[in-house]
PDB file of C-alpha atoms in Angstrom:
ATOM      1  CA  UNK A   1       0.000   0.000   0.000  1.00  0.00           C
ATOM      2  CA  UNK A   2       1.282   3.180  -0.890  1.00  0.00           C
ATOM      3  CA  UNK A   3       2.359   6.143   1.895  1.00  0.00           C
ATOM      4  CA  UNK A   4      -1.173   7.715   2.801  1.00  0.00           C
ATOM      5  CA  UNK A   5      -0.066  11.009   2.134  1.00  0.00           C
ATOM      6  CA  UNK A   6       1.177  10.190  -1.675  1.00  0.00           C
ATOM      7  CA  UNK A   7      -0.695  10.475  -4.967  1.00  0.00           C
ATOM      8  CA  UNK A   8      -0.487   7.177  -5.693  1.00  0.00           C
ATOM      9  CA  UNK A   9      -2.576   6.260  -1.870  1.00  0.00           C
ATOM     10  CA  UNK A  10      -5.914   7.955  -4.093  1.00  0.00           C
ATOM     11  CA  UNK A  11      -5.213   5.500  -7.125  1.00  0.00           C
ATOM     12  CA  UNK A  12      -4.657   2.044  -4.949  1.00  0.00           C
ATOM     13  CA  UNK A  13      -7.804   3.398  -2.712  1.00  0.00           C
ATOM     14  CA  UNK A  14      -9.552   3.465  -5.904  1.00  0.00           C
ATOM     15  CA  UNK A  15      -8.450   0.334  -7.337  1.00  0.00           C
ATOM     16  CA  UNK A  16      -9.126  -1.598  -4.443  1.00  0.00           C
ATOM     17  CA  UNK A  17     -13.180   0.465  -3.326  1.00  0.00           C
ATOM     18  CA  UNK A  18     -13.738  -0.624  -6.900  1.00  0.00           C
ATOM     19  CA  UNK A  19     -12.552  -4.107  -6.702  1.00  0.00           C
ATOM     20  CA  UNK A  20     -13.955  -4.744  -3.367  1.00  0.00           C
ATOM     21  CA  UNK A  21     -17.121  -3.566  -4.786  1.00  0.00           C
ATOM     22  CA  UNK A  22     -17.133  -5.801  -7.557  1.00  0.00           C
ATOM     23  CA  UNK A  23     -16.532  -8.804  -5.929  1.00  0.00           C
ATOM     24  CA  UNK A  24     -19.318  -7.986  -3.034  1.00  0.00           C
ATOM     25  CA  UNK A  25     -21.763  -7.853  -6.164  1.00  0.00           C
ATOM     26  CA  UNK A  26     -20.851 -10.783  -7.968  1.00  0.00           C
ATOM     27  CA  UNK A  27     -19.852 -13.232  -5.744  1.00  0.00           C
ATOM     28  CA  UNK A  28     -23.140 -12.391  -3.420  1.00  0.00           C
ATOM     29  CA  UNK A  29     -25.166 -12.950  -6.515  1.00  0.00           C
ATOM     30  CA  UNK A  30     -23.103 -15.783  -8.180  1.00  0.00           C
ATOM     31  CA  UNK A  31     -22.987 -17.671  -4.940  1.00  0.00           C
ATOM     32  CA  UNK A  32     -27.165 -16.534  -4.851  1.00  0.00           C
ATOM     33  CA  UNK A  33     -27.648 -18.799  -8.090  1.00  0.00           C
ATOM     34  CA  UNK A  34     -25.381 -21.757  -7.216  1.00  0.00           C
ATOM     35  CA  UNK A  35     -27.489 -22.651  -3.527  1.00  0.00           C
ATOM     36  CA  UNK A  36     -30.905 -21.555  -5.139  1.00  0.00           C
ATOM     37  CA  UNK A  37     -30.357 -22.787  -8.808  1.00  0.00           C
ATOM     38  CA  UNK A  38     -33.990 -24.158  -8.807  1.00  0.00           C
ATOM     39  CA  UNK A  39     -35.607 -20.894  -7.793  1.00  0.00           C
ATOM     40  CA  UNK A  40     -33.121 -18.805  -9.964  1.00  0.00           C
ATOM     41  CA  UNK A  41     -34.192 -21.134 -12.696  1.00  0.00           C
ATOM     42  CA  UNK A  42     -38.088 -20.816 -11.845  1.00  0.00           C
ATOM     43  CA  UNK A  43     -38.190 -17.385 -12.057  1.00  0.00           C
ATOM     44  CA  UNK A  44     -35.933 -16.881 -15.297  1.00  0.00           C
ATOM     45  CA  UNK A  45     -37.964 -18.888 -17.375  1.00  0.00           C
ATOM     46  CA  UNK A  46     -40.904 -16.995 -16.555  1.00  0.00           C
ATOM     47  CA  UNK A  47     -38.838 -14.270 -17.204  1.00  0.00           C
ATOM     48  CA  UNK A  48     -37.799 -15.409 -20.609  1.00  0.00           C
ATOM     49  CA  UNK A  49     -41.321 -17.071 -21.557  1.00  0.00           C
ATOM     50  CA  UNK A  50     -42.012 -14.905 -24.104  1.00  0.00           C
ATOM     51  CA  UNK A  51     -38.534 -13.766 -25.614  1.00  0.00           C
ATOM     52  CA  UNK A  52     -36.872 -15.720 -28.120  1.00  0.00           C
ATOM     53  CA  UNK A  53     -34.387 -16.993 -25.545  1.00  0.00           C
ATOM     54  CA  UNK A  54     -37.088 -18.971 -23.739  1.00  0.00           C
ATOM     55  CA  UNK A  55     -35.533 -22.313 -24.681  1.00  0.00           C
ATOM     56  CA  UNK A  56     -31.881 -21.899 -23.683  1.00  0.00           C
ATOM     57  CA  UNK A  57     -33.148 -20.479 -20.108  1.00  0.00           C
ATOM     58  CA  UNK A  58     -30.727 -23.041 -18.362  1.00  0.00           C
ATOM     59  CA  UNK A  59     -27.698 -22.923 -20.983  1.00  0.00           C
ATOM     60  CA  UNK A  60     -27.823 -18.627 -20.152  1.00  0.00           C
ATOM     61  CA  UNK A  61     -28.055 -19.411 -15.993  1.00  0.00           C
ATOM     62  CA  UNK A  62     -25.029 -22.150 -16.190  1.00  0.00           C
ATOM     63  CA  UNK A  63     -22.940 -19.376 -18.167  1.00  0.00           C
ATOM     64  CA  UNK A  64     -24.080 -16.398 -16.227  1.00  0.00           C
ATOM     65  CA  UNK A  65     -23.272 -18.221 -13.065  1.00  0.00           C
ATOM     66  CA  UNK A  66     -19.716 -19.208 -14.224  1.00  0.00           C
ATOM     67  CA  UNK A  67     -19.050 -15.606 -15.171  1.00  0.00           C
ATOM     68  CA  UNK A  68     -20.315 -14.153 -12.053  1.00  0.00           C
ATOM     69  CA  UNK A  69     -18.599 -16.366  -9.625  1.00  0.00           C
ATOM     70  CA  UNK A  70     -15.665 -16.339 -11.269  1.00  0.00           C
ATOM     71  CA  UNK A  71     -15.604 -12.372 -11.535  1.00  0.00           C
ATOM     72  CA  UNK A  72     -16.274 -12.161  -8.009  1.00  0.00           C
ATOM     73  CA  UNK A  73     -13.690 -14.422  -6.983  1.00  0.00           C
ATOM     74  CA  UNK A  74     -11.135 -12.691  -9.338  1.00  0.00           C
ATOM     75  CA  UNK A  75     -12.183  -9.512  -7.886  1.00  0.00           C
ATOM     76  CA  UNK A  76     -11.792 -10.807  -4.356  1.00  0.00           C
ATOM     77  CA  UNK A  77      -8.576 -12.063  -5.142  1.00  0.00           C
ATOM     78  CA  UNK A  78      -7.515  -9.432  -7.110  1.00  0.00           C
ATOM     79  CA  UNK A  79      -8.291  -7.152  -3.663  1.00  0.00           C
ATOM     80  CA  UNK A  80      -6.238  -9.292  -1.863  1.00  0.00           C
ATOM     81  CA  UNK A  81      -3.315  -9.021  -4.097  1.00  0.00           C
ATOM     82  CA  UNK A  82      -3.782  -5.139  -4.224  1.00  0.00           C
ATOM     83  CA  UNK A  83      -3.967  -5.253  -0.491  1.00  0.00           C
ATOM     84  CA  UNK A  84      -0.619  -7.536  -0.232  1.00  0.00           C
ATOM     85  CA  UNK A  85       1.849  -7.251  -3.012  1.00  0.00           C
ATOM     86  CA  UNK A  86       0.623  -3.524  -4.680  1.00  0.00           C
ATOM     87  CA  UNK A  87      -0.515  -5.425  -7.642  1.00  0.00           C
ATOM     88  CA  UNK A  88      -3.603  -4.954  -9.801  1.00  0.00           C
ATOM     89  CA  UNK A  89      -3.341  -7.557 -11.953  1.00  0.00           C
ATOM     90  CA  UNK A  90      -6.086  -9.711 -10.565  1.00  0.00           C
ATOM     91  CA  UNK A  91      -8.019  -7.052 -10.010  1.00  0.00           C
ATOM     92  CA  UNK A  92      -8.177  -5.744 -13.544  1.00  0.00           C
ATOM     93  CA  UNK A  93      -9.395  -9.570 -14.933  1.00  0.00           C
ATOM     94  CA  UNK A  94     -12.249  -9.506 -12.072  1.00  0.00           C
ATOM     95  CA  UNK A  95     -13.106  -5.983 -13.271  1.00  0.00           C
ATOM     96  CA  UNK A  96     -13.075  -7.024 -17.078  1.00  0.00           C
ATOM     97  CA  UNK A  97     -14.464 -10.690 -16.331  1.00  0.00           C
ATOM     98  CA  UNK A  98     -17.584  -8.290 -14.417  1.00  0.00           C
ATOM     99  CA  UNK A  99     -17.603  -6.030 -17.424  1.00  0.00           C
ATOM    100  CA  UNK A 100     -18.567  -9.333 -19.416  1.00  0.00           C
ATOM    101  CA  UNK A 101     -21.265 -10.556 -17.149  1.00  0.00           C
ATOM    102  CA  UNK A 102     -23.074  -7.028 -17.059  1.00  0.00           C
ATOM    103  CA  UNK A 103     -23.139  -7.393 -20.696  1.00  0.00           C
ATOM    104  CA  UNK A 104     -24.296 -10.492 -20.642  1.00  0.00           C
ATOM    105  CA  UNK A 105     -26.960  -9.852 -18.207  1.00  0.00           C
ATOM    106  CA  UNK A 106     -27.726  -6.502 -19.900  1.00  0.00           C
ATOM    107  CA  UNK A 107     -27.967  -8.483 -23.240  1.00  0.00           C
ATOM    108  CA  UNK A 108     -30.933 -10.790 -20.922  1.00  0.00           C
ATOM    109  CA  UNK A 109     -32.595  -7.664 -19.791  1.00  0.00           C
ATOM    110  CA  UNK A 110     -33.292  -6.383 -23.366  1.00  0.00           C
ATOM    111  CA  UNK A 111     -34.175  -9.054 -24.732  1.00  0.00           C
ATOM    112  CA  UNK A 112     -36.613 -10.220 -22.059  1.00  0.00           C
ATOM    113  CA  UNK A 113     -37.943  -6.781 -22.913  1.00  0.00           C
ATOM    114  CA  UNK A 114     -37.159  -5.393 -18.951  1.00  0.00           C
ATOM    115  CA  UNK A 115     -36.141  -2.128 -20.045  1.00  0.00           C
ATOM    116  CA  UNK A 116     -36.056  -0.841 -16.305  1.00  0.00           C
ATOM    117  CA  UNK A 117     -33.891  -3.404 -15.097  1.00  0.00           C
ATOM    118  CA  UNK A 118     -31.489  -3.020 -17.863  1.00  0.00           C
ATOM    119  CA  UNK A 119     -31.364   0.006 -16.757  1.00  0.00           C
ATOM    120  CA  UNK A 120     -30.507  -0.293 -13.458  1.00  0.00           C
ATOM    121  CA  UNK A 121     -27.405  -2.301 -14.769  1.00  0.00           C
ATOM    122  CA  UNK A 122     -25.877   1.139 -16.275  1.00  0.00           C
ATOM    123  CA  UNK A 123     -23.990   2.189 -12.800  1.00  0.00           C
ATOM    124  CA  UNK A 124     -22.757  -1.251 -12.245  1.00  0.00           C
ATOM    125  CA  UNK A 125     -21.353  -1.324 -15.610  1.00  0.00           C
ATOM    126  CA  UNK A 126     -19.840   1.858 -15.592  1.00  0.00           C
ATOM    127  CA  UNK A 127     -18.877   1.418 -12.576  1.00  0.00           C
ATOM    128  CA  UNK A 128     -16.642  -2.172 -13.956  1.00  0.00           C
ATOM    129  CA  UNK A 129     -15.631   0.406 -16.778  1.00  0.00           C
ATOM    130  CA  UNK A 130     -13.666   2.286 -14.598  1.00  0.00           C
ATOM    131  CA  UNK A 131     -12.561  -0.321 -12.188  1.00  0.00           C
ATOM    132  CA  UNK A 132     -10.849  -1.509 -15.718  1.00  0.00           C
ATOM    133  CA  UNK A 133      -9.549   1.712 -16.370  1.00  0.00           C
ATOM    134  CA  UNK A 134      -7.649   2.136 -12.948  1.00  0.00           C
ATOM    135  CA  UNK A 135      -6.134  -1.289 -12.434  1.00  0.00           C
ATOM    136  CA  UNK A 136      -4.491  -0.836 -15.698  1.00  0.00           C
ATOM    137  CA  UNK A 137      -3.085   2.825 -14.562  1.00  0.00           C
ATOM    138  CA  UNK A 138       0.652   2.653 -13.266  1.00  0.00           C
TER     139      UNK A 138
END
């Protein structure tokens, strides 16, 4: 960690709020669908009952679920190694990785025809935008 009083104490604090944020979000809600993958399923076909995706409902969970956890736990690791060795390497994959899933789930939102809740998704994604951004600054 860099001296508090030094410019480059604002860019690890921001690197690692961001990264810590990011893995909060996805692993909460990865984990969420991996010990409730038959409600999570339930309600997304529901969801998806009239959009054209409607029949690959547990092909998009499996995926979504993979990308989530595995941002999350990138992220978490990532903060870990930001927190230990000074390096954002991790971090930056978690950040991209949750860049990808907010697409993904974006990409769900739209076509499921939930305009509000895709819209919702706008700050996290933006907020994965700059996480990117600022684990790649040196």
């Amino acid at each position: 960690m860099p001296a508090f009083e030094s410019t480059a104490f604002t860019l690890w604090l921001l690197q690692a709020l961001c990264t810590a944020f990011l893995a909060i979000l996805f692993l909460q809600s990865g984990l969420d669908k991996v010990f409730d993958w038959k409600g999570n399923l339930g309600w997304l076909t529901g969801h998806f009952a009239k959009s054209p995706l409607r029949s690959m409902v547990p092909l998009m969970l499996g995926t979504l679920t993979l990308l989530e956890v595995a941002a999350g736990a990138l992220c978490a690791a990532g903060l870990v190694a930001l927190v230990v060795t000074g390096s954002a390497a991790l971090a930056f994959w978690g950040a991209l990785l949750s860049a990808v899933s907010l697409i993904a789930l974006f990409f769900g939102q739209r076509m499921a025809k939930e305009y509000a809740g895709a819209s919702v998704l706008v700050a996290y994604f933006l907020l994965s935008l700059v996480a990117v951004y600022v684990t790649r600054l040196h």
